[in-house]
CSV table of C-alpha atoms in Angstrom, one decimal:
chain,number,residue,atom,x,y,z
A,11,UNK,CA,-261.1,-55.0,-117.4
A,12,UNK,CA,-264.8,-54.7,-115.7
A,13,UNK,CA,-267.3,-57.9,-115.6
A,14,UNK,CA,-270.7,-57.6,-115.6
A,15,UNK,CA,-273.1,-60.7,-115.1
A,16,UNK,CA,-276.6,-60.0,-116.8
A,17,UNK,CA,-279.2,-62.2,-114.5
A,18,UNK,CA,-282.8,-63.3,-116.3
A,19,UNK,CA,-285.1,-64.5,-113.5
A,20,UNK,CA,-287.7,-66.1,-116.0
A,21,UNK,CA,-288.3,-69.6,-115.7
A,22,UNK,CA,-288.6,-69.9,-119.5
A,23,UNK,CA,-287.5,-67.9,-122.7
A,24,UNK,CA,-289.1,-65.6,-125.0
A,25,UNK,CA,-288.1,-63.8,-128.3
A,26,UNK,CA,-288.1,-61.0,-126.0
A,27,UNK,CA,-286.0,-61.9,-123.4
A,28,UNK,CA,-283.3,-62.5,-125.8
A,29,UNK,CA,-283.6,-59.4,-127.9
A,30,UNK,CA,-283.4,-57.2,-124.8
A,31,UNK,CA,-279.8,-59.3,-123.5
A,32,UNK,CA,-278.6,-59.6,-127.1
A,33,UNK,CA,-278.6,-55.6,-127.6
A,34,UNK,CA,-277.2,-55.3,-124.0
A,35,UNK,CA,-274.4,-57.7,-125.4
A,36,UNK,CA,-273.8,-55.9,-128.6
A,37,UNK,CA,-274.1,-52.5,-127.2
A,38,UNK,CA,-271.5,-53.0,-124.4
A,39,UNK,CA,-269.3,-55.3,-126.8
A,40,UNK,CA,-268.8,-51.9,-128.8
A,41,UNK,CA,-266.8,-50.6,-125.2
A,42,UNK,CA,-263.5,-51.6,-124.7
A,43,UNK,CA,-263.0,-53.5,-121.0
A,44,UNK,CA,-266.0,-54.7,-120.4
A,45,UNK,CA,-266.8,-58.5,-120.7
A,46,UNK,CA,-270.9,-59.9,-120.2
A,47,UNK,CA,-272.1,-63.1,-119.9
A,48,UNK,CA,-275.4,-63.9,-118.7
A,49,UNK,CA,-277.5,-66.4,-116.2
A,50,UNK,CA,-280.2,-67.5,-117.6
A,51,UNK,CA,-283.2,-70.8,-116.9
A,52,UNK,CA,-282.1,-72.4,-120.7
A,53,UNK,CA,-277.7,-71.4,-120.7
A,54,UNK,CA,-277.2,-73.4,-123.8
A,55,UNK,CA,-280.4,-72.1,-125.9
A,56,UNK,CA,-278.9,-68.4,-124.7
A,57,UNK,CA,-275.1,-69.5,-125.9
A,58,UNK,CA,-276.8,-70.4,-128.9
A,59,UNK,CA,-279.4,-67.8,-129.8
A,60,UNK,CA,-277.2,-64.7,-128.4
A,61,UNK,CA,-273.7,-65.5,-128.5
A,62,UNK,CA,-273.0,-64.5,-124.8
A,63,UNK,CA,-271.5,-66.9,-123.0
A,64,UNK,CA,-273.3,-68.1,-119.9
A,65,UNK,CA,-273.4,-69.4,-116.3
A,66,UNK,CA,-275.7,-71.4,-114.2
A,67,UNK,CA,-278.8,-69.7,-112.9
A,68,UNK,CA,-278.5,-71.0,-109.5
A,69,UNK,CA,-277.6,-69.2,-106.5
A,70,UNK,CA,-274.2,-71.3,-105.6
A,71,UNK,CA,-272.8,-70.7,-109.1
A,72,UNK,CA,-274.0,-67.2,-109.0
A,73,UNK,CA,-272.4,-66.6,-105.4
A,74,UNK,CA,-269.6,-67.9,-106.6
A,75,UNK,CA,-269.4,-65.1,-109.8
A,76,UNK,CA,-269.5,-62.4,-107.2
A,77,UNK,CA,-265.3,-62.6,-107.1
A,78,UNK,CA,-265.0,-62.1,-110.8
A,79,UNK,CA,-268.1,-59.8,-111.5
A,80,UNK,CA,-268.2,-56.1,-111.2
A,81,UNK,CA,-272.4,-55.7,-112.0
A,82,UNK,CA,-274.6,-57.9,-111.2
A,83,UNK,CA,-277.9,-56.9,-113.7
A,84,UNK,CA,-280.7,-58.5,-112.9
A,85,UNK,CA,-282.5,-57.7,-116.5
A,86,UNK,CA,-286.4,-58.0,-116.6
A,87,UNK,CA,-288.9,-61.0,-115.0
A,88,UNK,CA,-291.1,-60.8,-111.9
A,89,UNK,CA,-288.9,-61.5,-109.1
A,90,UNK,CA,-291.4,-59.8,-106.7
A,91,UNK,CA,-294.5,-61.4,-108.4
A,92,UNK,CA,-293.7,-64.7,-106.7
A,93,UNK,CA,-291.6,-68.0,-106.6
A,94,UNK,CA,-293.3,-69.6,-109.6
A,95,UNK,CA,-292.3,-66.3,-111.8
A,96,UNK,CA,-288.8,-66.6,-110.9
A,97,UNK,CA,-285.9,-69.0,-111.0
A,98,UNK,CA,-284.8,-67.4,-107.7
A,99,UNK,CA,-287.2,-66.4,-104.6
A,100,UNK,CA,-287.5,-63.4,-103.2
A,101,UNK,CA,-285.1,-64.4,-100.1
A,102,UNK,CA,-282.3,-65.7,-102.0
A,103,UNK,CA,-282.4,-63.1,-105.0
A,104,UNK,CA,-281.7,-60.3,-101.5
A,105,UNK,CA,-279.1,-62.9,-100.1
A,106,UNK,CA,-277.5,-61.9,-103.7
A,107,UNK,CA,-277.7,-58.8,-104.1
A,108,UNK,CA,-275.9,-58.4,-100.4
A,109,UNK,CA,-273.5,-60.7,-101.1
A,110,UNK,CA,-272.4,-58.7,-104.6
A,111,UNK,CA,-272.8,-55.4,-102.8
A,112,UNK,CA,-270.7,-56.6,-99.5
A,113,UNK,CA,-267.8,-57.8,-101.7
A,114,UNK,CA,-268.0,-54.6,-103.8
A,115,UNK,CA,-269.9,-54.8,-106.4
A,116,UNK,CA,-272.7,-52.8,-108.0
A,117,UNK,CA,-275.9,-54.2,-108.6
A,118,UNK,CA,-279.0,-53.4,-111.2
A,119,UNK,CA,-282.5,-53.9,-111.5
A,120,UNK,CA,-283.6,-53.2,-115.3
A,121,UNK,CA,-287.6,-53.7,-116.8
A,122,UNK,CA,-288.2,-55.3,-113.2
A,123,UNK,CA,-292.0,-56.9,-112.9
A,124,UNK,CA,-293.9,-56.4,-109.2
A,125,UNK,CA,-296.7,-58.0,-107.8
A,126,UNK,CA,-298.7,-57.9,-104.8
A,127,UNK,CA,-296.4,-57.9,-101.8
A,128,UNK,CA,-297.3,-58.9,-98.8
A,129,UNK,CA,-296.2,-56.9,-95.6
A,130,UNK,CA,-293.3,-59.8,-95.2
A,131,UNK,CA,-291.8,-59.1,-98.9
A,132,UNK,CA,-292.9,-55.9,-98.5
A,133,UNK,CA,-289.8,-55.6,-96.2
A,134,UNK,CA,-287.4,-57.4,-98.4
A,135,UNK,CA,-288.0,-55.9,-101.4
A,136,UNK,CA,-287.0,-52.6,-99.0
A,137,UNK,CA,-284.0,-54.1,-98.6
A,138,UNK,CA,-283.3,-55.7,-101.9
A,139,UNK,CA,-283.9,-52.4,-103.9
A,140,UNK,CA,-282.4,-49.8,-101.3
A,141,UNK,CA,-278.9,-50.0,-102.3
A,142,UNK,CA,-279.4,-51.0,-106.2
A,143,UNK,CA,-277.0,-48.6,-108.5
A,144,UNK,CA,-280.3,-48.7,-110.9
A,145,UNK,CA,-283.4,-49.6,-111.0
A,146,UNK,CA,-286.0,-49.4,-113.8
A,147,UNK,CA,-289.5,-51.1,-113.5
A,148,UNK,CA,-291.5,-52.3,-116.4
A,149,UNK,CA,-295.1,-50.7,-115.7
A,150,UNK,CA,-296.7,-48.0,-113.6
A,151,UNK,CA,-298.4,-50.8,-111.7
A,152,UNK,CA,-295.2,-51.9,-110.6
A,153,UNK,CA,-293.6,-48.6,-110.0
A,154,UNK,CA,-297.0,-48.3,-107.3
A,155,UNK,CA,-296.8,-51.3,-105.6
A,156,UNK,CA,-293.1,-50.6,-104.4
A,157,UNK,CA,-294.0,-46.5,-103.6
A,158,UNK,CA,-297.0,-48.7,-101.4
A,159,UNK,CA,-294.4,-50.4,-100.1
A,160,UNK,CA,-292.4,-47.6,-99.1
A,161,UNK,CA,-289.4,-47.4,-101.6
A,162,UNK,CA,-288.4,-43.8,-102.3
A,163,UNK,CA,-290.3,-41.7,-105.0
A,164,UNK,CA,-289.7,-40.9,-107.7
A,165,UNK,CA,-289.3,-44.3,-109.2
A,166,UNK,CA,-288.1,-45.0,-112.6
A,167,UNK,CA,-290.7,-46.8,-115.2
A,168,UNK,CA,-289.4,-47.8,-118.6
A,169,UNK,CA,-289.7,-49.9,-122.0
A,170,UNK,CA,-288.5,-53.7,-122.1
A,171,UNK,CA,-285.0,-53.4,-124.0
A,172,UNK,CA,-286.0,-56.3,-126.4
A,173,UNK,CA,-288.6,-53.1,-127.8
A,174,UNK,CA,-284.8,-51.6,-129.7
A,175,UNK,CA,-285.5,-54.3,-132.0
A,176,UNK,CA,-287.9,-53.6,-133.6
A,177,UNK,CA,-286.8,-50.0,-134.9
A,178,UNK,CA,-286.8,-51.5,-138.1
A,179,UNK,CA,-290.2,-51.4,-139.2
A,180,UNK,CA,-291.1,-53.5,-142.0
A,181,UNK,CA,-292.7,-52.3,-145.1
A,182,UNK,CA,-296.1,-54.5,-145.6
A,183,UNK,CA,-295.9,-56.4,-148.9
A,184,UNK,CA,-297.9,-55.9,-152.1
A,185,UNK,CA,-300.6,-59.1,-152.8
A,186,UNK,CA,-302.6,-62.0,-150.5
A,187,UNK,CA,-301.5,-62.0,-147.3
A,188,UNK,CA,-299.8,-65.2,-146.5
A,189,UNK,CA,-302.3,-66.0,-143.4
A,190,UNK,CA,-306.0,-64.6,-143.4
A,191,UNK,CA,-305.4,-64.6,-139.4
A,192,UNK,CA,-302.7,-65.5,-137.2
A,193,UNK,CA,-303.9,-66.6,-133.3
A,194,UNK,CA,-300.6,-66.3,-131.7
A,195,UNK,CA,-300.9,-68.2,-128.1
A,196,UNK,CA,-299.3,-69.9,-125.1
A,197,UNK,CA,-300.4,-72.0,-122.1
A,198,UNK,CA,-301.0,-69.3,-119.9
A,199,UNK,CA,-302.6,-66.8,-122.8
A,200,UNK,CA,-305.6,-70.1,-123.2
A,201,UNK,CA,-305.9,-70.4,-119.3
A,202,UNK,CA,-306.7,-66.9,-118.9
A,203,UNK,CA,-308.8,-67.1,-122.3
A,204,UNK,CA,-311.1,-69.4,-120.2
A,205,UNK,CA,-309.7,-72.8,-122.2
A,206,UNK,CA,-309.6,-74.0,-125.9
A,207,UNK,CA,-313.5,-73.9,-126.1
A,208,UNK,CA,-314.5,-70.7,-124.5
A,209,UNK,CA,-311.2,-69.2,-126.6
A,210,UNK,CA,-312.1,-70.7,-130.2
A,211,UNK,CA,-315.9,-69.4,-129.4
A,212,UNK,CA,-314.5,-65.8,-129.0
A,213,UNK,CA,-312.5,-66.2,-132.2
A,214,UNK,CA,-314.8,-67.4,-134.5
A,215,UNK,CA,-317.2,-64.4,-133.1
A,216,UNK,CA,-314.0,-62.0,-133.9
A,217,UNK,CA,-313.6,-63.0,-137.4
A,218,UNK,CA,-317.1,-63.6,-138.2
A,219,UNK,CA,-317.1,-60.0,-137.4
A,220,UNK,CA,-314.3,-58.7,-138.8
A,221,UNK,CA,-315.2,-60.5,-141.8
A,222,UNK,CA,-318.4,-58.7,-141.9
A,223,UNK,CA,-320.4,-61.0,-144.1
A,224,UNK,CA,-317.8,-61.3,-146.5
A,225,UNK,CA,-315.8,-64.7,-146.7
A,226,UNK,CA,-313.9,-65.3,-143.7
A,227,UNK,CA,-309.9,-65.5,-144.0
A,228,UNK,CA,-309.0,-69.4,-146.2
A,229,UNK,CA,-305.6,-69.7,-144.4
A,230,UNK,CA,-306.4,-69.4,-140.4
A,231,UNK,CA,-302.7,-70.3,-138.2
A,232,UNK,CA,-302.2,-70.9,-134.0
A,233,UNK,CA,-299.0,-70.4,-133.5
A,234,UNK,CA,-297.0,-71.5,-130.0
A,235,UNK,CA,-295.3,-68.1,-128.8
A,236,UNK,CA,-292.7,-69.0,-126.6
A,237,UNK,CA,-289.5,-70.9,-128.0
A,238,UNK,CA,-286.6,-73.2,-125.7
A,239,UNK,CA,-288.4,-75.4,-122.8
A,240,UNK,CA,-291.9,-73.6,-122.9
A,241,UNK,CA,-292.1,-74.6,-126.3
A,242,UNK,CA,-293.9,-77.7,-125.7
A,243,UNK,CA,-296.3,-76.5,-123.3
A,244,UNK,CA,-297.2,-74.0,-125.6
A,245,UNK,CA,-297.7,-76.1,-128.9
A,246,UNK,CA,-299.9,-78.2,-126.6
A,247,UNK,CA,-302.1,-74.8,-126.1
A,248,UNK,CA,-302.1,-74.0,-129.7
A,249,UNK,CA,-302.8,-77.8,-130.7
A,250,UNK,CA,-306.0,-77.6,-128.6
A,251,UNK,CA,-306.7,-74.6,-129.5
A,252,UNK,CA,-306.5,-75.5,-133.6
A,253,UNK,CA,-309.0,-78.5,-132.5
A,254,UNK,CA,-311.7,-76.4,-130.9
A,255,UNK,CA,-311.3,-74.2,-134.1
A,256,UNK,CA,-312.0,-76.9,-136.6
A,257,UNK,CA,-315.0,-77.6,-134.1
A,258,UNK,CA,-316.1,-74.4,-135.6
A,259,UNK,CA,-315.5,-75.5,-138.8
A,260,UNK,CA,-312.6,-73.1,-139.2
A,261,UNK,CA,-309.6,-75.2,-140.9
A,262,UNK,CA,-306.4,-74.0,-138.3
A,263,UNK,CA,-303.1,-74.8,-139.1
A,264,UNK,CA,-300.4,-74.9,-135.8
A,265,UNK,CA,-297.0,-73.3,-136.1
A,266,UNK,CA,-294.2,-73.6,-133.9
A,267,UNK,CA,-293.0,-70.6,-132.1
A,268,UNK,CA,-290.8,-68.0,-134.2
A,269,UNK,CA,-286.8,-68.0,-133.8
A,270,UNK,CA,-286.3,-64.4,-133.2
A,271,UNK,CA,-288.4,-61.1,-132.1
A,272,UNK,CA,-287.4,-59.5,-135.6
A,273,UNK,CA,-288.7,-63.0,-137.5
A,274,UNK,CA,-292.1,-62.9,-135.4
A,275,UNK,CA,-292.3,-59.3,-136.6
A,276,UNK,CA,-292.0,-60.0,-140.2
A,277,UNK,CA,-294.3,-62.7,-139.9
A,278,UNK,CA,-297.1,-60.7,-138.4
A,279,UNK,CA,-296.6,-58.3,-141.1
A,280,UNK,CA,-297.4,-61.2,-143.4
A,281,UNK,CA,-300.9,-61.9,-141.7
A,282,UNK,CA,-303.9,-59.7,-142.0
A,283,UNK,CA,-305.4,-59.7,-139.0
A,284,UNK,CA,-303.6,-61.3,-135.5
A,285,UNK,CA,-305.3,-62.4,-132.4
A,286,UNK,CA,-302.7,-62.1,-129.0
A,287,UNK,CA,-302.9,-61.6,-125.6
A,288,UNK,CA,-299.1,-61.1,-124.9
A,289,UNK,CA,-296.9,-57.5,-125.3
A,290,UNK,CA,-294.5,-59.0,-126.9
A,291,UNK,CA,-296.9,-60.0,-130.0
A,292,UNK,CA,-299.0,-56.4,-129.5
A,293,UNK,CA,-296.3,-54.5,-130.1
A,294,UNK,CA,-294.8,-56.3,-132.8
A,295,UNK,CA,-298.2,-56.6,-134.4
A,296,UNK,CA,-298.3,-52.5,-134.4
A,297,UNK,CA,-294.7,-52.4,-135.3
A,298,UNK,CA,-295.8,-54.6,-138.4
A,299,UNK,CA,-298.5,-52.3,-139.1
A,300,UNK,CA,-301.0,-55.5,-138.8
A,301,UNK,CA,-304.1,-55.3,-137.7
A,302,UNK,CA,-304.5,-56.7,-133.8
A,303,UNK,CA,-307.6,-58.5,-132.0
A,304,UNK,CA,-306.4,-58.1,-128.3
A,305,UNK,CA,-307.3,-60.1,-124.9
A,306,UNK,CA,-304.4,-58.8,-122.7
A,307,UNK,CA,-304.2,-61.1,-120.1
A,308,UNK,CA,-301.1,-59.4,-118.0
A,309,UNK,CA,-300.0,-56.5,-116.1
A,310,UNK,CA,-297.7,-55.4,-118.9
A,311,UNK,CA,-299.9,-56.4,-122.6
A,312,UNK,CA,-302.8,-54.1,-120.7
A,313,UNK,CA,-300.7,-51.2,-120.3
A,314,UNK,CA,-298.8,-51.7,-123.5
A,315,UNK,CA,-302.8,-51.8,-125.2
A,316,UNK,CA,-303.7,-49.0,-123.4
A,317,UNK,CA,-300.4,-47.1,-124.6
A,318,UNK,CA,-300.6,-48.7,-128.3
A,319,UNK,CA,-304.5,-47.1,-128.6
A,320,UNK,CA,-304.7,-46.3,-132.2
A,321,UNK,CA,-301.6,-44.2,-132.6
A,322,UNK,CA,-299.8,-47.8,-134.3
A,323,UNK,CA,-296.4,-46.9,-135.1
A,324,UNK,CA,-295.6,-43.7,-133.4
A,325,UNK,CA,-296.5,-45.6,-130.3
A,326,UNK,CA,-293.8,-48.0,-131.0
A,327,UNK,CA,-291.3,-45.8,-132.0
A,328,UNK,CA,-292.0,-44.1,-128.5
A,329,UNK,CA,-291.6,-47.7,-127.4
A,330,UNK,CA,-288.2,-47.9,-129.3
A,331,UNK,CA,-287.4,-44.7,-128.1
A,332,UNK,CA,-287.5,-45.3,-124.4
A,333,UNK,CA,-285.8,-48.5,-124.5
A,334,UNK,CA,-283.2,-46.6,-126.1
A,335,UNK,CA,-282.8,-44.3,-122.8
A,336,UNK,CA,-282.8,-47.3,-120.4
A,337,UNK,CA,-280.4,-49.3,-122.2
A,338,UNK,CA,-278.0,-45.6,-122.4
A,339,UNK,CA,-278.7,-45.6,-118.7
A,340,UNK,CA,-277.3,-49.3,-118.3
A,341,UNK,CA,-274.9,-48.9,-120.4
A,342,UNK,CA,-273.1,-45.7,-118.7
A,343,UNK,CA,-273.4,-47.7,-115.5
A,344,UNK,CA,-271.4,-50.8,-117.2
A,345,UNK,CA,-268.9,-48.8,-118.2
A,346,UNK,CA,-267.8,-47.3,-115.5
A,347,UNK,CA,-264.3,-47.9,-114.5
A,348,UNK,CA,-263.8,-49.4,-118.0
A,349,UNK,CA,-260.6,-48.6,-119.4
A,350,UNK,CA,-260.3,-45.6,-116.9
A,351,UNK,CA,-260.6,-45.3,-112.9
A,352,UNK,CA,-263.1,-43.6,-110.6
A,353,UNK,CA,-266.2,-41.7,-111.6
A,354,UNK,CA,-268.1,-41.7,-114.9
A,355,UNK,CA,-267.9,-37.5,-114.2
A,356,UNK,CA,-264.2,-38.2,-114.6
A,357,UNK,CA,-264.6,-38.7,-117.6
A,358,UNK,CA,-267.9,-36.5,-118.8
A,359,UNK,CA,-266.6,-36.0,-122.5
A,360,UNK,CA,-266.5,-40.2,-122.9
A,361,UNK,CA,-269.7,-40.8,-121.1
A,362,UNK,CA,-271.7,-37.8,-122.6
A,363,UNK,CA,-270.5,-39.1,-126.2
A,364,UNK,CA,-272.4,-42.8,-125.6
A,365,UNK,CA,-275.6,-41.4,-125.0
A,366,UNK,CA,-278.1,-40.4,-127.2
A,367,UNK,CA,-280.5,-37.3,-127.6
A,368,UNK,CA,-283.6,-38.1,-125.3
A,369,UNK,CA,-285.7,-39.8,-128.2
A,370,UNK,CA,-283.7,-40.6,-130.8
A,371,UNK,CA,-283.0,-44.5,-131.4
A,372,UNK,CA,-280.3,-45.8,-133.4
């Protein structure tokens, strides 16, 4: 029997988040001798939304795993962005990953975020990454700042796994769109908006625009993007944001955040035209084949905007497609040792037969 704990560092939880560990759970659930649970900041939200049982996110209880956990995945967030990005710092998330690896134990980095590193963390990201089984970053950017910082080249960059859900592409439906346009938005999307003002202001220009002297769209929507304990925050941001749009004399309706990355998808696909500064909306916007008005505000919605361009949905299915090849490259490292001993080449036929052809999802 093999264990393998699957770590989220973010202190809150997006439709994302859960995607990416709930196709981790069902893909290794399909292998015999392998159990997951995960750590995440909201345990019984995850219980509840994923169905994998959970632990604690704190470093005694996750110290303590290290005698009955054989991988140790720390599974996207920004670790190395700073302490108010992460449930763990820098210092303790190294003190865990030597712990796991002196008693043993593999450990993973998968869709890990980086941000500027000072010469201090510079050094402990060194040390934190050096003996990592795998590790796959979410961005160029990222993949830069640790080659600055003197990991080994080359270094691996690939797609958030929550991206294999949305394979499924929706067909748009026939008749009136059920919102005109959809402003998707959380706290930190209106901060780096410049505030519910400045924001509304730059709306109202977009769909005065984009209605192009034409009626502008009857049902306008904010919604609050992220669900569990940011939720609040977030329908704060898309409250204010509704009342400097009626300022305008725009008549804004506020929605709470979605249940699911798939149910956010077909919900875009049900608006004409969507306003979002986040990747997770971006891409689901293309995958929905809706129209998007952008503001990126982040390392990864820039470079997923600059990927997207205009190609729309063969850019997500190359999306799709590369979270497909990083969750095959997790997946052969969690099952190592499952149901057999040593090597994954000791057993080439059963490995090789879990992968998929360089591009093809499921």
């Amino acid at each position: 029997m093999s264990a393998a704990l699957i770590l989220q560092t973010t202190p809150w939880r997006e439709n994302a988040d859960d995607a990416a560990l709930a196709v981790v759970a069902r893909e290794v659930g399909g292998i015999d001798g392998i159990d997951v649970a995960a750590a995440t900041a909201d345990p019984q939200r995850t219980a509840r939304v994923t169905g994998v049982p959970t632990v604690p996110a704190d470093l005694p209880h996750l110290l303590r795993s290290a005698g009955h956990t054989d991988t140790l995945v720390v599974l996207g967030g920004r670790p190395l962005a700073g302490r108010r990005e992460s449930l763990l710092s820098l210092r303790s998330l190294a003190a865990l990953s030597q712990a796991y690896r002196a008693a043993g134990r593999r450990v993973a980095f998968v869709d890990l975020g980086v941000g500027k590193l000072s010469p201090r963390r510079e050094g402990t990201a060194r040390r934190l990454l050096a003996g990592s089984s795998l590790t796959v970053l979410d961005s160029a950017e990222s993949a830069a700042r640790l080659a600055a910082a003197g990991l080994p080249t080359p270094i691996r960059v690939g797609a958030h796994l929550g991206w294999h859900d949305l394979q499924d592409l929706p067909v748009r439906t026939e008749g009136p769109a059920t919102f005109g346009a959809l402003v998707v938005v959380d706290d930190a999307t209106l901060v780096g908006g410049g505030g519910p003002a400045v924001l509304a202001d730059r709306i109202a220009l977009d769909l005065h625009r984009a209605a192009a002297g034409g009626l502008l769209p009857e049902r306008l929507a904010v919604q609050a993007r992220r669900p569990g304990s940011a939720a609040g925050v977030d329908l704060d941001a898309a409250q204010s944001l509704a009342l400097g749009l009626r300022a305008k004399g725009l008549s804004a309706a506020v929605l709470p955040p979605s249940p699911s990355l798939r149910a956010q998808r077909d919900l875009l696909a049900a608006s004409a035209r969507v306003f979002a500064a986040d990747a997770e909306t971006l891409l689901a916007a293309a995958a929905a084949r809706t129209p998007v008005t952008p503001w990126p505000t982040g390392q990864r919605a820039g470079g997923l905007l600059a990927h997207l361009g205009d190609r729309g949905l063969s850019a997500v299915r190359e999306q799709v497609a590369a979270a497909g090849e990083v969750l095959d490259l997790l997946v052969l490292l969690l099952s190592e040792g499952a149901g057999t001993s040593g090597h994954p080449s000791h057993n080439s036929a059963l490995q090789a037969s879990r992968l998929r052809p360089t591009g093809v999802t499921r």
